[in-house]
Coordinates of C-alpha atoms and ligand atoms in Angstrom, one line a residue:
X702 CA 36.7 12.7 -60.8
X703 CA 33.0 13.2 -61.4
X704 CA 33.2 15.0 -64.7
X705 CA 31.1 13.7 -67.5
X706 CA 33.2 11.6 -69.8
X707 CA 34.1 13.3 -73.1
X708 CA 33.8 11.2 -76.2
X709 CA 37.5 10.4 -76.1
X710 CA 37.6 9.3 -72.4
X711 CA 34.3 7.4 -72.9
X712 CA 36.2 5.2 -75.3
X713 CA 38.8 4.3 -72.7
X714 CA 38.5 1.0 -70.8
X715 CA 37.0 0.9 -67.2
X716 CA 39.1 2.5 -64.5
X717 CA 40.6 -0.7 -63.2
X718 CA 42.1 -1.4 -66.6
X719 CA 44.4 1.5 -66.3
X720 CA 46.6 -0.7 -64.1
X721 CA 49.2 -2.7 -66.0
X722 CA 48.4 -6.4 -65.7
X723 CA 51.1 -7.9 -63.5
X724 CA 50.1 -11.3 -62.1
X725 CA 47.0 -13.4 -62.7
X726 CA 44.8 -12.3 -59.8
X727 CA 43.0 -14.5 -57.3
X728 CA 39.3 -13.8 -57.0
X729 CA 40.0 -12.1 -53.7
X730 CA 39.2 -8.3 -53.4
X731 CA 41.0 -7.7 -50.1
X732 CA 40.0 -4.5 -48.3
X733 CA 41.5 -5.0 -44.9
X734 CA 43.4 -7.5 -42.8
X735 CA 44.2 -8.2 -39.1
X736 CA 46.4 -10.9 -37.6
X737 CA 46.4 -13.8 -40.1
X738 CA 43.0 -12.9 -41.6
X739 CA 42.1 -11.1 -44.8
X740 CA 38.7 -9.4 -45.2
X741 CA 37.2 -9.1 -48.7
X742 CA 34.9 -6.5 -50.2
X743 CA 32.2 -9.2 -50.5
X744 CA 32.4 -9.9 -46.8
X745 CA 34.5 -13.1 -46.7
X746 CA 37.2 -13.8 -44.1
X747 CA 40.2 -15.7 -45.5
X748 CA 43.0 -17.4 -43.6
X749 CA 46.3 -16.1 -45.2
X750 CA 48.9 -18.8 -45.6
X751 CA 50.7 -16.9 -48.4
X752 CA 51.4 -13.6 -46.8
X753 CA 51.6 -11.5 -50.0
X754 CA 54.6 -13.6 -51.5
X755 CA 56.2 -14.3 -48.1
X756 CA 56.1 -10.7 -46.9
X757 CA 53.6 -10.5 -44.0
X758 CA 55.8 -12.2 -41.4
X759 CA 54.1 -10.6 -38.5
X760 CA 50.7 -10.9 -40.0
X761 CA 48.7 -7.7 -40.3
X762 CA 48.4 -4.8 -37.9
X763 CA 51.1 -6.0 -35.5
X764 CA 51.3 -3.4 -32.8
X765 CA 55.2 -3.1 -32.9
X766 CA 55.2 -2.7 -36.6
X767 CA 52.3 -0.2 -36.7
X768 CA 53.8 1.9 -33.9
X769 CA 57.3 2.0 -35.4
X770 CA 55.9 3.1 -38.7
X771 CA 53.5 5.8 -37.4
X772 CA 56.0 7.2 -34.8
X773 CA 58.8 7.4 -37.4
X774 CA 56.4 9.0 -39.9
X775 CA 55.7 11.7 -37.3
X776 CA 59.3 12.2 -36.3
X777 CA 61.2 12.1 -39.6
X778 CA 59.6 10.6 -42.7
X779 CA 62.6 10.7 -45.0
X780 CA 66.2 11.6 -45.5
X781 CA 68.6 9.8 -47.8
X782 CA 72.0 8.3 -47.2
X783 CA 73.5 11.7 -47.8
X784 CA 72.9 12.4 -44.1
X785 CA 73.6 10.2 -41.1
X786 CA 70.6 8.8 -39.3
X787 CA 70.6 7.2 -35.9
X788 CA 67.7 4.9 -36.9
X789 CA 69.7 3.7 -40.0
X790 CA 72.7 2.9 -37.8
X791 CA 70.6 1.1 -35.3
X792 CA 68.8 -1.0 -37.9
X793 CA 72.2 -2.0 -39.5
X794 CA 73.6 -3.0 -36.1
X795 CA 70.5 -4.8 -35.1
X796 CA 70.3 -6.7 -38.3
X797 CA 73.9 -7.9 -38.1
X798 CA 73.5 -8.9 -34.5
X799 CA 70.3 -10.7 -35.3
X800 CA 72.0 -12.7 -38.1
X801 CA 74.6 -14.1 -35.7
X802 CA 76.9 -14.4 -38.8
X803 CA 80.2 -12.9 -39.7
X804 CA 79.0 -9.7 -41.4
X805 CA 80.2 -6.2 -40.6
X806 CA 78.4 -4.0 -43.2
X807 CA 74.9 -3.5 -44.5
X808 CA 73.7 -1.7 -47.6
X809 CA 70.0 -1.0 -47.4
X810 CA 68.1 -1.0 -50.7
X811 CA 64.4 -1.3 -51.8
X812 CA 63.8 -4.7 -53.4
X813 CA 65.2 -8.2 -53.6
X814 CA 66.3 -7.8 -57.2
X815 CA 68.2 -4.7 -56.3
X816 CA 69.9 -6.4 -53.4
X817 CA 71.0 -9.2 -55.8
X818 CA 72.2 -6.7 -58.4
X819 CA 74.4 -5.0 -55.8
X820 CA 75.8 -8.3 -54.5
X821 CA 76.8 -9.3 -58.0
X822 CA 78.4 -5.9 -58.6
X823 CA 80.5 -6.3 -55.4
X824 CA 81.6 -9.8 -56.6
X825 CA 82.6 -8.6 -60.0
X826 CA 84.5 -5.6 -58.5
X827 CA 86.4 -7.8 -56.0
X828 CA 87.3 -10.7 -58.2
X829 CA 87.7 -8.9 -61.5
X830 CA 86.0 -11.9 -63.1
X831 CA 83.1 -12.0 -65.4
X832 CA 81.1 -15.2 -64.9
X833 CA 78.4 -16.3 -62.4
X834 CA 77.1 -19.7 -61.3
X835 CA 73.5 -20.0 -60.2
X836 CA 71.3 -23.0 -59.5
X837 CA 68.7 -24.6 -61.7
X838 CA 65.1 -23.6 -60.8
X839 CA 66.3 -20.5 -59.0
X840 CA 64.4 -17.2 -58.8
X841 CA 66.3 -14.0 -58.1
X842 CA 64.2 -11.2 -59.6
X843 CA 63.3 -9.4 -62.8
X844 CA 66.0 -6.8 -63.4
X845 CA 68.8 -7.4 -65.9
X846 CA 71.3 -9.1 -63.7
X847 CA 68.7 -10.8 -61.4
X848 CA 66.9 -12.1 -64.4
X849 CA 70.1 -13.4 -65.9
X850 CA 70.6 -15.7 -62.9
X851 CA 67.0 -16.8 -62.8
X852 CA 66.3 -20.2 -64.2
X853 CA 64.1 -20.2 -67.3
X854 CA 63.8 -16.4 -67.4
X855 CA 65.0 -16.2 -71.0
X856 CA 62.0 -18.2 -72.3
X857 CA 59.5 -16.7 -69.9
X858 CA 60.0 -13.0 -69.4
X859 CA 63.6 -11.8 -69.5
X860 CA 63.0 -9.2 -72.2
X861 CA 66.4 -7.7 -72.4
X862 CA 68.4 -8.3 -75.7
X863 CA 71.2 -10.1 -73.8
X864 CA 72.3 -11.0 -70.3
X865 CA 75.0 -8.7 -68.9
X866 CA 77.4 -11.7 -68.1
X867 CA 77.7 -15.4 -68.6
X868 CA 75.8 -17.7 -66.3
X869 CA 76.2 -21.4 -65.7
X870 CA 73.3 -23.2 -64.0
X871 CA 74.2 -26.0 -61.6
X872 CA 71.7 -28.9 -61.1
X873 CA 70.2 -28.9 -57.6
X874 CA 72.1 -30.9 -55.0
X875 CA 74.7 -32.1 -57.6
X876 CA 78.0 -31.8 -55.8
X877 CA 80.0 -33.1 -58.8
X878 CA 78.6 -30.3 -61.0
X879 CA 79.7 -27.8 -58.3
X880 CA 83.3 -28.8 -59.0
X881 CA 82.9 -28.9 -62.8
X882 CA 81.0 -25.6 -63.1
X883 CA 82.8 -23.3 -60.6
X884 CA 86.4 -22.4 -61.5
X885 CA 88.9 -19.5 -61.5
X886 CA 86.7 -17.6 -63.9
X887 CA 83.7 -17.6 -61.6
X888 CA 83.1 -14.2 -59.8
X889 CA 80.1 -15.4 -57.7
X890 CA 77.9 -18.3 -56.9
X891 CA 74.4 -17.2 -56.0
X892 CA 72.0 -19.6 -54.4
X893 CA 68.6 -19.6 -52.5
X894 CA 69.4 -22.1 -49.7
X895 CA 65.7 -23.0 -49.7
X896 CA 64.3 -22.2 -53.2
X897 CA 61.0 -20.4 -53.0
X898 CA 59.5 -20.0 -56.4
X899 CA 61.2 -23.2 -57.4
X900 CA 58.8 -25.1 -55.0
X901 CA 60.0 -24.6 -51.4
X902 CA 62.9 -26.8 -52.3
X903 CA 65.5 -27.2 -49.6
X904 CA 69.0 -27.6 -51.1
X905 CA 70.4 -29.1 -47.9
X906 CA 73.6 -28.7 -45.9
X907 CA 75.9 -31.0 -48.0
X908 CA 75.2 -29.1 -51.2
X909 CA 75.6 -25.7 -49.6
X910 CA 78.8 -26.8 -47.9
X911 CA 80.1 -28.1 -51.3
X912 CA 79.4 -24.6 -52.7
X913 CA 81.3 -23.0 -49.9
X914 CA 84.3 -25.3 -50.3
X915 CA 84.4 -24.8 -54.1
X916 CA 84.2 -21.0 -53.6
X917 CA 87.1 -21.2 -51.1
X918 CA 89.1 -23.3 -53.6
X919 CA 88.6 -21.0 -56.6
X920 CA 88.2 -17.5 -54.9
X921 CA 84.6 -17.1 -56.0
X922 CA 82.3 -15.2 -53.7
X923 CA 79.3 -17.1 -52.2
X924 CA 76.0 -15.2 -52.2
X925 CA 73.0 -16.5 -50.3
X926 CA 69.8 -15.0 -51.7
X927 CA 67.6 -15.1 -48.6
X928 CA 65.1 -12.7 -50.0
X929 CA 62.4 -15.2 -49.4
X930 CA 63.9 -17.8 -46.9
X931 CA 65.6 -15.3 -44.6
X932 CA 64.6 -13.2 -41.6
X933 CA 63.3 -16.0 -39.5
X934 CA 61.3 -17.9 -42.1
X935 CA 63.2 -21.1 -41.7
X936 CA 63.1 -20.9 -37.9
X937 CA 66.6 -19.4 -37.7
X938 CA 67.5 -15.8 -38.4
X939 CA 68.9 -17.0 -41.8
X940 CA 69.1 -20.3 -43.6
X941 CA 72.9 -19.8 -43.4
X942 CA 72.6 -20.4 -39.7
X943 CA 70.3 -23.4 -40.2
X944 CA 72.8 -25.1 -42.5
X945 CA 76.0 -23.9 -40.8
X946 CA 77.4 -22.2 -43.9
X947 CA 78.8 -18.7 -43.8
X948 CA 78.3 -17.0 -47.1
X949 CA 80.3 -13.9 -48.2
X950 CA 77.0 -12.0 -48.7
X951 CA 73.4 -12.4 -47.9
X952 CA 70.6 -10.6 -49.7
X953 CA 67.3 -10.3 -47.9
X954 CA 63.9 -8.5 -48.3
X955 CA 60.2 -9.6 -47.9
X956 CA 60.0 -10.4 -44.1
X957 CA 62.7 -7.8 -43.4
X958 CA 60.0 -5.0 -43.6
X959 CA 57.0 -7.4 -43.1
X960 CA 55.0 -5.2 -45.4
X961 CA 57.0 -2.0 -45.7
X962 CA 59.1 -2.3 -48.9
X963 CA 62.8 -2.6 -48.1
X964 CA 65.8 -5.0 -48.7
X965 CA 69.3 -5.4 -47.5
X966 CA 72.7 -6.7 -48.6
X967 CA 74.8 -8.0 -45.7
X968 CA 78.5 -8.1 -46.3
X969 CA 81.4 -10.1 -44.7
X970 CA 84.6 -8.3 -43.8
X971 CA 86.2 -9.6 -47.0
X972 CA 83.5 -7.9 -49.1
X973 CA 83.2 -4.7 -47.0
X974 CA 86.9 -4.2 -47.2
X975 CA 86.4 -3.5 -50.9
X976 CA 83.7 -0.9 -50.4
X977 CA 84.5 2.5 -51.8
X978 CA 82.6 5.7 -51.3
X979 CA 79.9 6.2 -54.0
X980 CA 80.4 2.8 -55.6
X981 CA 77.0 1.9 -54.2
X982 CA 74.0 4.2 -54.1
X983 CA 70.2 4.6 -53.8
X984 CA 67.7 7.3 -53.1
X985 CA 65.2 5.5 -51.0
X986 CA 67.2 2.6 -49.6
X987 CA 67.9 3.0 -45.9
X988 CA 65.1 5.6 -45.4
X989 CA 64.1 6.2 -41.8
X990 CA 60.6 4.5 -42.2
X991 CA 62.1 1.3 -43.5
X992 CA 64.8 1.3 -40.9
X993 CA 62.3 1.9 -38.0
X994 CA 60.3 -1.0 -39.3
X995 CA 63.3 -3.3 -39.6
X996 CA 64.1 -2.6 -36.0
X997 CA 60.5 -3.4 -35.0
X998 CA 60.4 -6.6 -37.0
X999 CA 63.6 -7.9 -35.3
X1000 CA 62.2 -6.8 -31.9
X1001 CA 59.0 -8.7 -32.5
X1002 CA 60.8 -11.8 -33.7
X1003 CA 63.1 -11.8 -30.6
X1004 CA 60.7 -10.6 -27.9
X1005 CA 57.9 -13.0 -29.0
X1006 CA 60.2 -16.0 -29.6
X1007 CA 58.9 -16.2 -33.2
X1008 CA 61.8 -18.4 -34.4
X1009 CA 60.7 -21.1 -32.0
X1010 CA 57.2 -20.6 -33.1
X1011 CA 58.1 -21.0 -36.8
X1012 CA 59.8 -24.3 -35.9
X1013 CA 57.0 -25.7 -33.9
X1014 CA 54.3 -24.5 -36.3
X1015 CA 56.2 -26.0 -39.2
X1016 CA 56.5 -29.4 -37.3
X1017 CA 52.7 -29.2 -36.6
X1018 CA 51.9 -28.6 -40.3
X1019 CA 54.1 -31.5 -41.3
X1020 CA 52.5 -33.9 -38.8
X1021 CA 48.8 -32.7 -39.1
X1022 CA 48.6 -31.9 -42.8
X1023 CA 49.7 -35.1 -44.5
X1024 CA 46.0 -35.7 -45.4
X1025 CA 43.6 -35.3 -48.3
X1026 CA 45.5 -34.5 -51.5
X1027 CA 48.9 -34.0 -49.7
X1028 CA 51.3 -36.8 -50.2
X1029 CA 54.6 -35.4 -48.8
X1030 CA 56.3 -32.2 -47.5
X1031 CA 59.4 -30.3 -48.4
X1032 CA 61.1 -27.0 -47.6
X1033 CA 62.0 -25.6 -44.2
X1034 CA 60.3 -23.7 -41.4
X1035 CA 57.4 -21.7 -42.8
X1036 CA 58.6 -22.0 -46.4
X1037 CA 56.8 -25.3 -46.9
X1038 CA 56.0 -27.2 -50.0
X1039 CA 53.0 -29.6 -49.8
X1040 CA 53.3 -32.2 -52.6
X1041 CA 49.8 -32.8 -54.0
X1042 CA 48.3 -35.8 -55.8
X1043 CA 46.6 -33.5 -58.3
X1044 CA 47.8 -30.2 -59.8
X1045 CA 48.5 -27.8 -57.0
X1046 CA 46.4 -25.1 -58.8
X1047 CA 43.3 -27.2 -58.3
X1048 CA 44.0 -27.6 -54.6
X1049 CA 44.8 -23.9 -54.4
X1050 CA 41.4 -23.1 -55.8
X1051 CA 39.6 -25.7 -53.6
X1052 CA 41.3 -24.2 -50.5
X1053 CA 40.2 -20.7 -51.5
X1054 CA 36.6 -21.9 -51.8
X1055 CA 37.0 -23.0 -48.2
X1056 CA 38.4 -19.7 -47.0
X1057 CA 42.2 -20.4 -47.1
X1058 CA 44.7 -18.7 -49.3
X1059 CA 47.9 -20.7 -50.1
X1060 CA 50.4 -20.3 -52.8
X1061 CA 51.6 -22.3 -55.8
X1062 CA 55.1 -22.5 -57.3
X1063 CA 57.0 -23.3 -60.5
X1064 CA 56.5 -27.0 -59.6
X1065 CA 53.0 -27.9 -60.7
X1066 CA 52.6 -30.4 -57.9
X1067 CA 53.7 -28.2 -55.0
X1068 CA 51.4 -26.0 -53.0
X1069 CA 53.6 -23.4 -51.3
X1070 CA 52.8 -22.2 -47.8
X1071 CA 54.4 -18.9 -46.6
X1072 CA 52.2 -18.0 -43.6
X1073 CA 52.9 -15.3 -41.0
X1074 CA 55.2 -16.4 -38.2
X1075 CA 52.3 -15.7 -35.8
X1076 CA 50.2 -18.6 -37.1
X1077 CA 48.6 -20.7 -34.4
X1078 CA 47.8 -24.4 -33.9
X1079 CA 44.1 -23.6 -34.4
X1080 CA 44.9 -22.2 -37.9
X1081 CA 46.8 -25.4 -38.8
X1082 CA 43.7 -27.4 -37.8
X1083 CA 41.6 -25.3 -40.2
X1084 CA 44.0 -26.2 -43.0
X1085 CA 43.9 -29.9 -42.0
X1086 CA 40.1 -29.8 -42.0
X1087 CA 40.0 -28.2 -45.5
X1088 CA 42.4 -30.7 -46.9
X1089 CA 40.4 -33.6 -45.5
X1090 CA 37.2 -32.0 -47.0
X1091 CA 38.9 -31.7 -50.4
X1092 CA 39.9 -35.3 -50.3
X1093 CA 42.6 -37.3 -52.1
Ligands
PLP39 C1 64.5 -15.7 -53.6 C2 64.1 -14.4 -54.3 N1 65.0 -13.5 -54.7 C3 64.7 -12.3 -55.3 C4 63.4 -12.0 -55.4 C5 63.0 -10.7 -56.1 O1 62.6 -9.8 -55.1 P1 61.8 -8.5 -55.5 O2 60.5 -8.9 -56.1 O3 61.6 -7.7 -54.2 O4 62.7 -7.7 -56.5 C6 62.4 -12.9 -55.0 C7 60.9 -12.5 -55.2 O5 60.1 -13.3 -55.1 C8 62.7 -14.1 -54.4 O6 61.8 -15.0 -54.0

């Protein structure tokens, strides 16, 4: 609008202040991106090792992703679950086949938190129980139920007057606590097999197997929140495959749409047997654009052997980037935590000055890397050089 400001509008803050403040923002006014590179308004080119919170799995402008989205936009931009869509059916089949796990039903939704809310709802419905077990340092989202199972949310940002159910938080990798804290009152156990926000913390096969065994013994349902670690990020379709543990449900998002907002709840036959018409619902979930993109993302991962690429690039980062301020590594695949000798925020800022965007986490000494799966060895060398330049 070019109208002259009236005295009332002149008193309003500048236009950018109309946006609700959400996150503290990096000094990085991004205007475009291609491959693994971000371009800023002030003419910088920045290597993206963060991928917009683990989303940009294919980088930017991937031809399969772009074509799927534009062709679907031309063909049919939207219809809800009230009508059958071939593209929705294909996306569900392809996702289940891609998982390689024992699932037979998918509910498409819009965000990670929404997928988790629905997973919990299924667990309460099936078991008739009222309690949930989660893991210390977990992050599951910001809605009422997802916030309730998120470690530290009450003190930080929960905001609702009370949680909708009781939650018991199990210390990480503590198999004894698994037995103590999960019993016949537990409806569900929800766990990120590799914790993201908690610091790229890999919970490991023994702990995840202990959760599976205790759920089997007590009748609780096991939910893997793979919103961040799923869809190839750990070098397998899901972390459940990596650790050889079959959960009753998986929630996933982020890399699922690789930039188009979407999420999914994958259900095992035990869970899907309890599905009733109209118990679940959504307006936008399972829309044709999202489903076309999901198909394209899986096609890209499979046809370009990106799972192998994730594994080899992860190994390369581990071997080449134990330099400068980095003292150790944790995590899995391309959900990597670089332990730093100084606060990770300082290293983050120093990397950004050198044209590399990384991430931080709730662990002040962990720099979190969530790069696109298409990252190349030459990019890893750029990270190594920057870390060496920063120094110990
Ligand atoms: C493991 C995990 N679960 C759930 C969520 C919430 O996802 P969303 O922000 O799409 O609601 C996140 C987001 O970072 C996440 O990392």
